Short mmCIF file of C-alpha atoms and ligand atoms in Angstrom, two decimals:
data_model
loop_
_atom_site.label_atom_id
_atom_site.label_comp_id
_atom_site.label_asym_id
_atom_site.label_seq_id
_atom_site.Cartn_x
_atom_site.Cartn_y
_atom_site.Cartn_z
CA MET A 1 11.56 -12.26 -26.02
CA THR A 2 12.03 -14.57 -22.98
CA ALA A 3 12.56 -18.35 -23.05
CA GLN A 4 8.69 -18.72 -21.35
CA GLY A 5 7.59 -16.65 -25.07
CA TYR A 6 7.25 -14.03 -23.34
CA VAL A 7 6.95 -10.37 -25.37
CA ALA A 8 6.34 -7.88 -23.89
CA LEU A 9 3.26 -5.30 -26.05
CA THR A 10 2.65 -2.16 -27.84
CA PRO A 11 0.70 0.26 -28.24
CA ASP A 12 0.69 -1.54 -31.38
CA SER A 13 0.68 -4.51 -30.78
CA LEU A 14 -1.64 -4.82 -28.62
CA PRO A 15 -4.86 -5.80 -31.11
CA ASP A 16 -3.26 -8.17 -33.08
CA ARG A 17 -2.29 -10.04 -29.83
CA LEU A 18 -5.79 -9.85 -27.65
CA GLY A 19 -7.55 -8.36 -30.35
CA GLY A 20 -9.45 -13.26 -30.11
CA LEU A 21 -10.19 -12.41 -26.33
CA ALA A 22 -13.37 -12.50 -26.54
CA VAL A 23 -13.48 -11.42 -22.84
CA LEU A 24 -12.06 -7.83 -24.84
CA ARG A 25 -14.26 -7.36 -27.94
CA ASP A 26 -17.73 -8.09 -25.44
CA ARG A 27 -15.60 -5.17 -23.26
CA VAL A 28 -14.52 -2.86 -25.62
CA GLY A 29 -15.51 -4.09 -29.41
CA PRO A 30 -13.48 -4.92 -32.91
CA PRO A 31 -10.17 -5.24 -32.64
CA GLU A 32 -10.13 -3.49 -35.12
CA GLY A 33 -11.83 0.22 -34.49
CA TRP A 34 -9.12 -0.63 -31.11
CA GLN A 35 -7.18 2.86 -29.65
CA VAL A 36 -4.21 1.85 -27.10
CA ARG A 37 -2.68 4.37 -25.14
CA GLU A 38 0.11 3.46 -22.45
CA VAL A 39 -0.17 5.80 -19.32
CA GLY A 40 1.74 3.31 -17.03
CA ASP A 41 3.59 6.00 -14.13
CA GLY A 42 4.25 3.26 -11.42
CA ASN A 43 7.67 2.01 -11.18
CA LEU A 44 7.61 -1.80 -12.43
CA ASN A 45 4.45 -2.33 -15.45
CA LEU A 46 3.00 -1.71 -18.85
CA VAL A 47 -0.46 -0.28 -18.32
CA PHE A 48 -2.55 0.36 -21.27
CA VAL A 49 -5.79 1.54 -21.30
CA VAL A 50 -8.01 0.07 -25.18
CA SER A 51 -10.95 2.32 -26.47
CA GLY A 52 -13.91 0.52 -28.58
CA ASP A 53 -16.48 1.31 -30.08
CA ALA A 54 -17.84 -0.20 -26.56
CA GLY A 55 -16.45 0.63 -24.20
CA GLN A 56 -12.75 0.73 -22.28
CA VAL A 57 -10.86 -1.69 -20.16
CA VAL A 58 -6.57 -1.58 -19.04
CA VAL A 59 -4.39 -4.36 -19.49
CA LYS A 60 -2.01 -4.69 -17.25
CA GLN A 61 1.83 -6.55 -18.55
CA ALA A 62 5.02 -7.06 -15.65
CA LEU A 63 8.28 -6.03 -17.46
CA PRO A 64 11.16 -8.48 -16.31
CA TYR A 65 12.98 -5.30 -14.92
CA VAL A 66 12.32 -2.43 -13.03
CA ARG A 67 10.42 -0.54 -14.62
CA LEU A 68 11.60 2.84 -12.91
CA VAL A 69 15.40 1.05 -13.20
CA GLY A 70 15.85 -0.32 -16.39
CA GLU A 71 16.55 -3.44 -17.74
CA SER A 72 19.76 -3.55 -15.63
CA TRP A 73 17.95 -4.68 -12.92
CA PRO A 74 16.00 -7.69 -13.65
CA LEU A 75 12.66 -8.76 -12.06
CA PRO A 76 10.93 -12.11 -12.26
CA LEU A 77 7.43 -11.78 -14.39
CA ARG A 78 5.89 -14.34 -12.03
CA ARG A 79 4.92 -10.96 -9.74
CA SER A 80 2.21 -11.65 -12.54
CA PHE A 81 0.60 -13.74 -10.98
CA PHE A 82 -0.14 -12.97 -6.86
CA GLU A 83 -0.86 -9.45 -8.22
CA TYR A 84 -4.21 -11.97 -9.43
CA ASN A 85 -4.18 -14.52 -6.77
CA ALA A 86 -4.30 -11.33 -4.16
CA LEU A 87 -6.94 -9.51 -6.46
CA ILE A 88 -8.86 -12.36 -6.70
CA ARG A 89 -8.88 -13.06 -2.97
CA GLN A 90 -8.96 -9.38 -2.52
CA GLN A 91 -12.24 -9.65 -4.55
CA ALA A 92 -14.20 -12.42 -1.72
CA ARG A 93 -12.94 -11.32 1.05
CA ASP A 94 -14.21 -7.22 0.00
CA PRO A 95 -16.69 -7.37 -2.76
CA GLY A 96 -15.87 -4.21 -5.77
CA SER A 97 -12.89 -2.47 -3.16
CA MET A 98 -10.85 -2.84 -6.33
CA PRO A 99 -11.31 -2.81 -10.16
CA ALA A 100 -12.81 -6.90 -11.66
CA VAL A 101 -10.33 -8.56 -12.88
CA LEU A 102 -11.10 -9.69 -16.84
CA HIS A 103 -8.79 -12.15 -17.65
CA PHE A 104 -5.07 -13.31 -16.98
CA ASP A 105 -2.73 -14.82 -18.76
CA GLU A 106 0.79 -16.32 -16.27
CA SER A 107 3.15 -17.19 -19.68
CA GLN A 108 2.74 -12.90 -20.88
CA ALA A 109 2.18 -11.86 -17.09
CA ILE A 110 -0.93 -9.56 -18.86
CA VAL A 111 -3.92 -8.54 -16.11
CA VAL A 112 -6.41 -7.25 -17.80
CA MET A 113 -9.33 -5.04 -15.04
CA GLU A 114 -12.02 -2.92 -15.16
CA TYR A 115 -11.31 0.73 -16.70
CA LEU A 116 -11.85 2.61 -13.27
CA THR A 117 -13.21 5.82 -15.02
CA PRO A 118 -13.19 8.96 -13.91
CA HIS A 119 -11.59 8.01 -11.89
CA VAL A 120 -7.81 8.67 -10.70
CA ILE A 121 -4.46 8.14 -8.70
CA LEU A 122 -5.74 9.62 -5.04
CA ARG A 123 -2.09 11.01 -4.00
CA GLN A 124 -2.80 12.89 -7.52
CA ALA A 125 -5.48 14.33 -5.43
CA LEU A 126 -4.58 14.61 -2.64
CA ILE A 127 -1.64 17.15 -3.78
CA GLN A 128 -4.30 18.66 -5.96
CA GLY A 129 -6.30 19.53 -2.59
CA ARG A 130 -9.26 17.39 -3.13
CA ARG A 131 -10.74 15.19 -1.08
CA VAL A 132 -12.71 11.69 -1.51
CA ALA A 133 -15.94 11.21 1.09
CA GLY A 134 -16.26 8.24 2.62
CA LEU A 135 -12.55 7.71 1.91
CA GLY A 136 -11.78 7.16 5.78
CA GLU A 137 -13.80 4.29 6.06
CA ARG A 138 -13.51 2.40 2.81
CA LEU A 139 -9.78 1.92 3.44
CA GLY A 140 -10.81 1.36 6.81
CA ARG A 141 -13.01 -2.00 6.12
CA PHE A 142 -10.84 -2.05 3.43
CA CYS A 143 -7.59 -3.48 5.41
CA ALA A 144 -10.31 -5.15 8.79
CA ARG A 145 -11.61 -7.32 5.51
CA THR A 146 -8.97 -8.54 4.45
CA LEU A 147 -6.18 -8.80 7.41
CA PHE A 148 -8.26 -10.29 9.28
CA ARG A 149 -10.66 -12.99 6.28
CA GLY A 150 -6.98 -13.35 4.76
CA SER A 151 -5.83 -14.90 8.71
CA ASP A 152 -5.68 -18.01 10.59
CA LEU A 153 -9.35 -16.25 12.68
CA SER A 154 -10.82 -16.72 9.52
CA MET A 155 -9.24 -18.97 6.66
CA PRO A 156 -9.80 -23.12 7.62
CA ALA A 157 -6.98 -24.17 8.59
CA ALA A 158 -5.82 -25.67 5.46
CA GLU A 159 -6.96 -23.82 3.41
CA ARG A 160 -3.88 -21.13 4.71
CA LYS A 161 -1.67 -22.98 4.56
CA ALA A 162 -1.75 -23.06 1.15
CA ASP A 163 -1.59 -18.94 0.83
CA LEU A 164 0.72 -19.12 2.99
CA ALA A 165 3.09 -21.34 0.93
CA LEU A 166 1.80 -20.07 -2.65
CA PHE A 167 2.39 -16.24 -2.12
CA ALA A 168 6.00 -17.19 0.07
CA GLY A 169 6.78 -17.64 -3.78
CA ASN A 170 6.44 -13.47 -4.45
CA VAL A 171 10.51 -13.03 -3.03
CA GLU A 172 11.89 -11.08 -5.37
CA LEU A 173 9.49 -8.42 -4.20
CA CYS A 174 9.78 -9.05 -0.83
CA ASP A 175 12.93 -8.49 -1.37
CA ILE A 176 11.91 -4.99 -2.70
CA THR A 177 10.45 -4.52 -0.03
CA GLU A 178 13.37 -5.92 2.92
CA ASN A 179 16.18 -3.23 1.56
CA LEU A 180 14.41 -0.15 0.88
CA VAL A 181 12.00 -0.03 2.62
CA PHE A 182 13.96 -1.88 6.51
CA SER A 183 17.43 -1.31 5.24
CA ASP A 184 18.44 1.00 2.94
CA PRO A 185 17.47 3.80 4.78
CA TYR A 186 19.41 3.30 7.91
CA PHE A 187 22.77 3.54 5.54
CA ALA A 188 23.42 5.01 2.24
CA ALA A 189 22.59 2.88 0.19
CA PRO A 190 23.84 2.90 -3.25
CA MET A 191 20.18 3.99 -4.98
CA ASN A 192 19.72 6.26 -2.14
CA ARG A 193 18.88 10.02 -3.07
CA HIS A 194 17.66 12.79 -0.44
CA THR A 195 16.78 16.61 -1.03
CA PRO A 196 20.72 17.98 -0.45
CA GLY A 197 18.90 20.13 2.68
CA LEU A 198 18.58 17.12 4.41
CA ASP A 199 22.82 15.77 5.12
CA GLY A 200 22.34 16.96 8.67
CA ILE A 201 18.97 14.96 9.89
CA VAL A 202 19.75 12.22 7.59
CA ALA A 203 23.64 11.61 9.36
CA ARG A 204 21.90 12.23 12.79
CA LEU A 205 19.12 9.16 11.50
CA ARG A 206 21.73 6.96 10.15
CA ALA A 207 23.33 7.57 13.70
CA ASP A 208 20.68 6.91 15.67
CA LEU A 209 21.31 2.88 16.86
CA SER A 210 18.35 2.81 18.74
CA LEU A 211 16.35 3.78 15.19
CA LYS A 212 18.63 0.98 14.52
CA VAL A 213 17.52 -1.44 15.86
CA ALA A 214 13.99 -1.11 16.36
CA ALA A 215 14.06 -0.75 12.04
CA GLN A 216 15.13 -4.43 12.31
CA HIS A 217 12.88 -5.74 14.94
CA LEU A 218 10.21 -4.76 11.97
CA LYS A 219 12.00 -5.94 9.56
CA MET A 220 11.61 -9.67 11.27
CA ALA A 221 8.49 -8.58 11.62
CA PHE A 222 7.48 -7.67 8.73
CA THR A 223 10.14 -11.28 7.34
CA SER A 224 8.70 -13.49 10.43
CA ARG A 225 5.29 -13.06 11.70
CA ALA A 226 3.10 -14.68 8.46
CA GLU A 227 0.08 -13.97 9.75
CA THR A 228 -2.40 -12.48 6.79
CA MET A 229 -2.37 -11.65 2.64
CA LEU A 230 -1.02 -8.64 2.80
CA HIS A 231 -1.23 -5.83 0.41
CA GLY A 232 2.59 -4.95 0.67
CA ASP A 233 2.52 -1.95 -1.11
CA LEU A 234 -0.53 -0.66 0.23
CA HIS A 235 -0.49 3.43 -0.60
CA THR A 236 -1.81 7.00 -1.82
CA GLY A 237 -0.19 5.24 -4.97
CA SER A 238 -1.96 2.38 -5.47
CA ILE A 239 -5.58 3.82 -4.88
CA MET A 240 -8.10 5.17 -7.30
CA VAL A 241 -10.33 7.35 -6.53
CA THR A 242 -13.53 9.77 -8.09
CA GLY A 243 -15.29 12.47 -5.41
CA THR A 244 -16.69 10.17 -3.89
CA GLU A 245 -15.48 6.25 -4.69
CA ALA A 246 -12.48 4.45 -3.33
CA ARG A 247 -10.12 1.56 -5.25
CA VAL A 248 -7.38 -0.61 -3.94
CA ILE A 249 -5.36 -1.90 -7.08
CA ASP A 250 -1.62 -2.89 -7.36
CA PRO A 251 -1.10 -6.35 -5.62
CA GLU A 252 1.82 -7.19 -6.30
CA PHE A 253 3.26 -7.07 -4.06
CA ALA A 254 1.13 -9.18 -1.80
CA THR A 255 3.02 -12.22 0.88
CA TYR A 256 1.77 -12.82 3.93
CA GLY A 257 3.01 -10.66 6.59
CA PRO A 258 2.63 -8.83 9.82
CA MET A 259 -1.22 -6.81 9.87
CA GLY A 260 -0.11 -3.80 10.82
CA PHE A 261 2.25 -3.25 7.85
CA ASP A 262 -0.70 -2.96 5.95
CA VAL A 263 -2.45 -0.15 7.94
CA GLY A 264 0.51 1.58 8.83
CA MET A 265 2.08 2.62 5.27
CA LEU A 266 -1.90 3.81 4.10
CA ILE A 267 -1.68 5.96 7.38
CA ALA A 268 1.77 6.95 6.58
CA ASN A 269 1.60 7.86 3.10
CA PHE A 270 -1.28 10.65 4.84
CA LEU A 271 1.03 11.54 7.09
CA MET A 272 3.07 12.43 4.27
CA ALA A 273 0.35 14.26 2.70
CA HIS A 274 -0.40 16.55 5.31
CA LEU A 275 3.17 17.10 5.72
CA SER A 276 3.63 18.02 2.28
CA GLN A 277 0.71 19.82 2.28
CA PRO A 278 3.01 23.73 3.15
CA GLY A 279 5.10 22.78 -0.06
CA HIS A 280 1.76 23.50 -2.91
CA GLU A 281 0.46 26.17 -1.06
CA VAL A 282 -0.15 29.51 -3.32
CA ALA A 283 -0.83 31.39 -0.54
CA PRO A 284 0.03 31.44 3.57
CA GLY A 285 -1.54 28.98 5.01
CA ASP A 286 -4.28 28.07 2.24
CA ARG A 287 -3.90 24.54 2.48
CA ALA A 288 -4.99 24.82 6.12
CA ASP A 289 -8.34 23.00 5.32
CA HIS A 290 -6.65 20.37 3.90
CA GLN A 291 -4.95 19.16 6.25
CA ASP A 292 -7.22 19.06 8.36
CA TRP A 293 -9.73 16.64 6.36
CA LEU A 294 -6.40 14.47 5.42
CA LEU A 295 -5.84 13.95 9.41
CA SER A 296 -9.20 13.36 9.76
CA VAL A 297 -8.91 10.87 6.90
CA VAL A 298 -6.17 9.76 8.99
CA GLU A 299 -8.32 9.19 12.75
CA THR A 300 -11.31 7.00 10.58
CA ILE A 301 -9.04 4.79 8.30
CA TRP A 302 -7.98 3.73 12.01
CA ARG A 303 -10.79 3.59 13.89
CA THR A 304 -13.33 2.32 11.33
CA PHE A 305 -10.25 -0.82 10.70
CA VAL A 306 -10.73 -2.04 14.54
CA ALA A 307 -14.52 -1.55 14.48
CA GLU A 308 -14.73 -3.23 11.26
CA PHE A 309 -12.16 -6.14 12.72
CA GLY A 310 -14.18 -5.97 15.84
CA ASP A 311 -17.14 -6.72 14.34
CA LEU A 312 -15.83 -10.07 12.60
CA TRP A 313 -14.23 -11.02 15.74
CA ARG A 314 -17.93 -11.45 17.26
CA THR A 315 -19.53 -12.20 14.09
CA GLU A 316 -17.17 -14.46 11.58
CA ARG A 317 -14.44 -16.16 14.05
CA ARG A 318 -14.68 -19.70 12.69
CA GLY A 319 -10.25 -19.70 11.78
CA ILE A 320 -8.34 -21.77 14.54
CA LEU A 321 -7.91 -18.97 16.71
CA TYR A 322 -9.22 -17.72 19.42
CA GLN A 323 -12.36 -20.42 18.75
CA ALA A 324 -15.55 -19.48 19.90
CA THR A 325 -15.17 -22.91 21.94
CA LEU A 326 -13.14 -21.94 24.36
CA TYR A 327 -14.49 -18.10 25.14
CA GLU A 328 -18.34 -17.90 23.69
CA ASP A 329 -19.04 -21.48 24.31
CA GLN A 330 -17.87 -21.73 27.97
CA GLY A 331 -19.63 -18.23 28.58
CA HIS A 332 -16.54 -16.80 28.63
CA ALA A 333 -17.27 -13.93 25.57
CA LEU A 334 -15.33 -11.28 28.23
CA ALA A 335 -12.25 -12.89 27.91
CA ALA A 336 -12.81 -13.27 23.80
CA GLU A 337 -13.60 -9.37 23.75
CA GLN A 338 -10.29 -9.19 25.76
CA ALA A 339 -8.08 -11.29 23.67
CA LEU A 340 -9.38 -7.83 20.68
CA ASP A 341 -8.55 -5.73 22.65
CA ASP A 342 -4.56 -7.58 23.63
CA LEU A 343 -4.38 -7.86 19.47
CA LEU A 344 -6.32 -4.42 18.06
CA GLY A 345 -2.71 -3.82 20.82
CA ARG A 346 -0.75 -5.67 19.48
CA ILE A 347 -1.28 -4.75 15.63
CA TRP A 348 -1.61 -0.96 17.22
CA GLN A 349 2.65 -0.31 17.77
CA ASP A 350 2.91 -2.79 14.88
CA THR A 351 1.22 -0.39 12.34
CA LEU A 352 3.33 2.63 13.61
CA GLY A 353 6.22 1.65 14.31
CA PHE A 354 5.66 -0.03 9.54
CA CYS A 355 3.86 3.68 9.44
CA GLY A 356 7.57 5.39 11.25
CA ILE A 357 9.75 2.74 8.91
CA GLU A 358 7.27 4.08 5.39
CA MET A 359 8.04 7.26 6.29
CA HIS A 360 10.89 8.00 6.10
CA ARG A 361 11.90 5.39 3.19
CA ARG A 362 10.17 7.97 0.69
CA ILE A 363 12.51 10.64 1.66
CA LEU A 364 15.45 8.94 1.98
CA GLY A 365 14.53 5.06 0.02
CA LEU A 366 15.04 5.12 -4.35
CA ALA A 367 10.96 4.87 -4.54
CA HIS A 368 10.30 8.93 -3.11
CA ASN A 369 6.73 10.21 -3.14
CA ALA A 370 5.12 13.03 -5.72
CA ASP A 371 3.96 14.82 -2.47
CA PHE A 372 7.64 16.43 -1.75
CA GLU A 373 9.33 15.20 -5.31
CA LEU A 374 6.21 18.21 -6.29
CA ILE A 375 8.00 20.76 -4.61
CA ALA A 376 9.63 22.47 -6.82
CA ASP A 377 11.75 24.85 -4.15
CA PRO A 378 14.72 22.04 -2.44
CA ALA A 379 14.82 24.07 0.56
CA ARG A 380 10.52 23.99 1.14
CA ARG A 381 10.51 20.23 0.29
CA ALA A 382 13.81 19.72 2.94
CA GLU A 383 12.02 21.62 5.43
CA CYS A 384 8.56 19.10 4.76
CA GLU A 385 10.69 16.31 4.86
CA ALA A 386 12.19 16.95 7.73
CA ARG A 387 9.81 17.08 9.48
CA ALA A 388 8.14 13.56 8.04
CA LEU A 389 11.55 11.71 9.16
CA ALA A 390 11.26 13.23 12.82
CA MET A 391 8.21 12.09 13.08
CA GLY A 392 8.48 9.04 11.50
CA ARG A 393 11.13 8.26 14.18
CA GLN A 394 8.93 9.48 17.07
CA LEU A 395 7.14 6.48 16.28
CA MET A 396 9.38 4.03 15.33
CA LEU A 397 11.05 4.41 18.48
CA GLY A 398 7.30 5.25 20.46
CA ALA A 399 5.56 2.53 19.51
CA GLY A 400 5.53 0.94 22.83
CA THR A 401 4.05 4.07 24.67
CA ILE A 402 1.52 6.40 21.98
CA ARG A 403 -1.71 6.10 22.65
CA GLY A 404 -4.14 6.32 20.69
CA ILE A 405 -5.34 7.92 16.90
CA GLY A 406 -5.36 10.91 18.78
CA ALA A 407 -1.56 11.50 20.07
CA VAL A 408 -0.99 10.48 15.82
CA THR A 409 -2.86 13.25 14.50
CA ALA A 410 -1.21 16.18 16.97
CA MET A 411 1.77 14.28 17.24
CA ALA A 412 1.47 15.52 12.97
CA ARG A 413 -0.03 19.23 13.54
CA ARG A 414 2.39 20.06 16.48
CA MET A 415 5.32 18.85 13.16
CA ASP A 416 4.01 20.19 11.45
CA LYS A 417 4.80 23.92 13.07
CA GLU A 418 8.16 23.03 13.89
CA ASP A 419 11.58 23.17 12.55
CA HIS A 420 13.91 20.32 12.24
CA LEU A 421 16.66 20.81 10.12
C1 LIG B 501 12.10 -1.00 -7.07
S1 LIG B 501 10.32 -1.15 -6.94
C2 LIG B 501 9.51 1.19 -5.61
C3 LIG B 501 8.79 0.85 -4.99
O1 LIG B 501 8.03 1.17 -5.46
C4 LIG B 501 7.11 0.53 -5.97
O2 LIG B 501 5.21 0.67 -5.68
C5 LIG B 501 7.02 -0.15 -3.88
O3 LIG B 501 6.69 0.49 -3.11
C6 LIG B 501 8.40 -0.77 -4.11
O4 LIG B 501 9.27 -0.27 -3.67
MG1 LIG B 502 3.12 -0.67 -7.20
#
């Protein structure tokens, strides 16, 4: 128990502790009949599925430490407060794109949510070679709506400043990102690990001074450019899917940051899914169609993001930035379009940089991706990971010269055929 009276739930204690909540009794049925399974497979939290006569819910509870590492790495419970606050804002900004929030208990760091079924984690589906109809459109819209509507392009200034202050309190989770994403991959940090066959390319990357500079420019953008409320950890493990639907989960890393961060991290995870596919082949080339589909999703995410962001720009630009009073109201609608193009160009460059750095940290740092980790043969895994490392470098260093999402998917196709070991 902590000073505040927090106690971690267990499957046995959960019915007694939460059985009095009307929202759970209504959704699940009388607690005497509840069955509880702990299903958390993420890096940080407890996740329970509670089933009863009337239905099911998910109970997510923060642990006072990093689950992946153990009690030696304490982590404040208040990340649950930031997750809850991010979820309710995302729900308002892109309704239906996340599980419905049913209850929040701040002192116990518990969020009770809709149980998504028959959804599975997107990353697992992609590893198995499964497709999701409309995925790129759904995710591109989610990014555009949440990023636009959480910014000074849309929000009343006082509300946005209050949110900026609120999410600035998510210090410890930002600290994880600041170290694990932006710094640790570029030196032999204590918690790093990588596939042994990568030693050569890892040494070359860590000796690449331009890359180190690029990484710190990106870190500075993350820490100082508070453009919008980010999801903060938008990878394929933070998305649940069926064959036709996708929902975004787990925004506990939410903070104000640059718009390209979420989009870049998301695209990186699809590119890693693509580059890891040869490691999941049963027969040579049997993942080729799936690889094509993954790259089509990458293109659709970006194109939908641009289209939706543009629509919002033209119809909902009611914040303090680029006001219509300066443009459309003066008969200068064309200048507003030019400003939109310029802004999207800046977001594009940021996206490429963040995309590249996410590809590095998932192979060189502490938190790896199952896409590569499940490739049993280390030599095969190293070949795939080396391509991702090389591509990450090209994205980070070439962000200013890469024109269009087609150039990124063409690069991924090329990399997939090359040997970077
Ligand atoms: C110690 S936490 C490691 C990673 O898990 C989370 O999902 C974030 O991606 C974080 O960087
Ligand atoms: Mg998570």
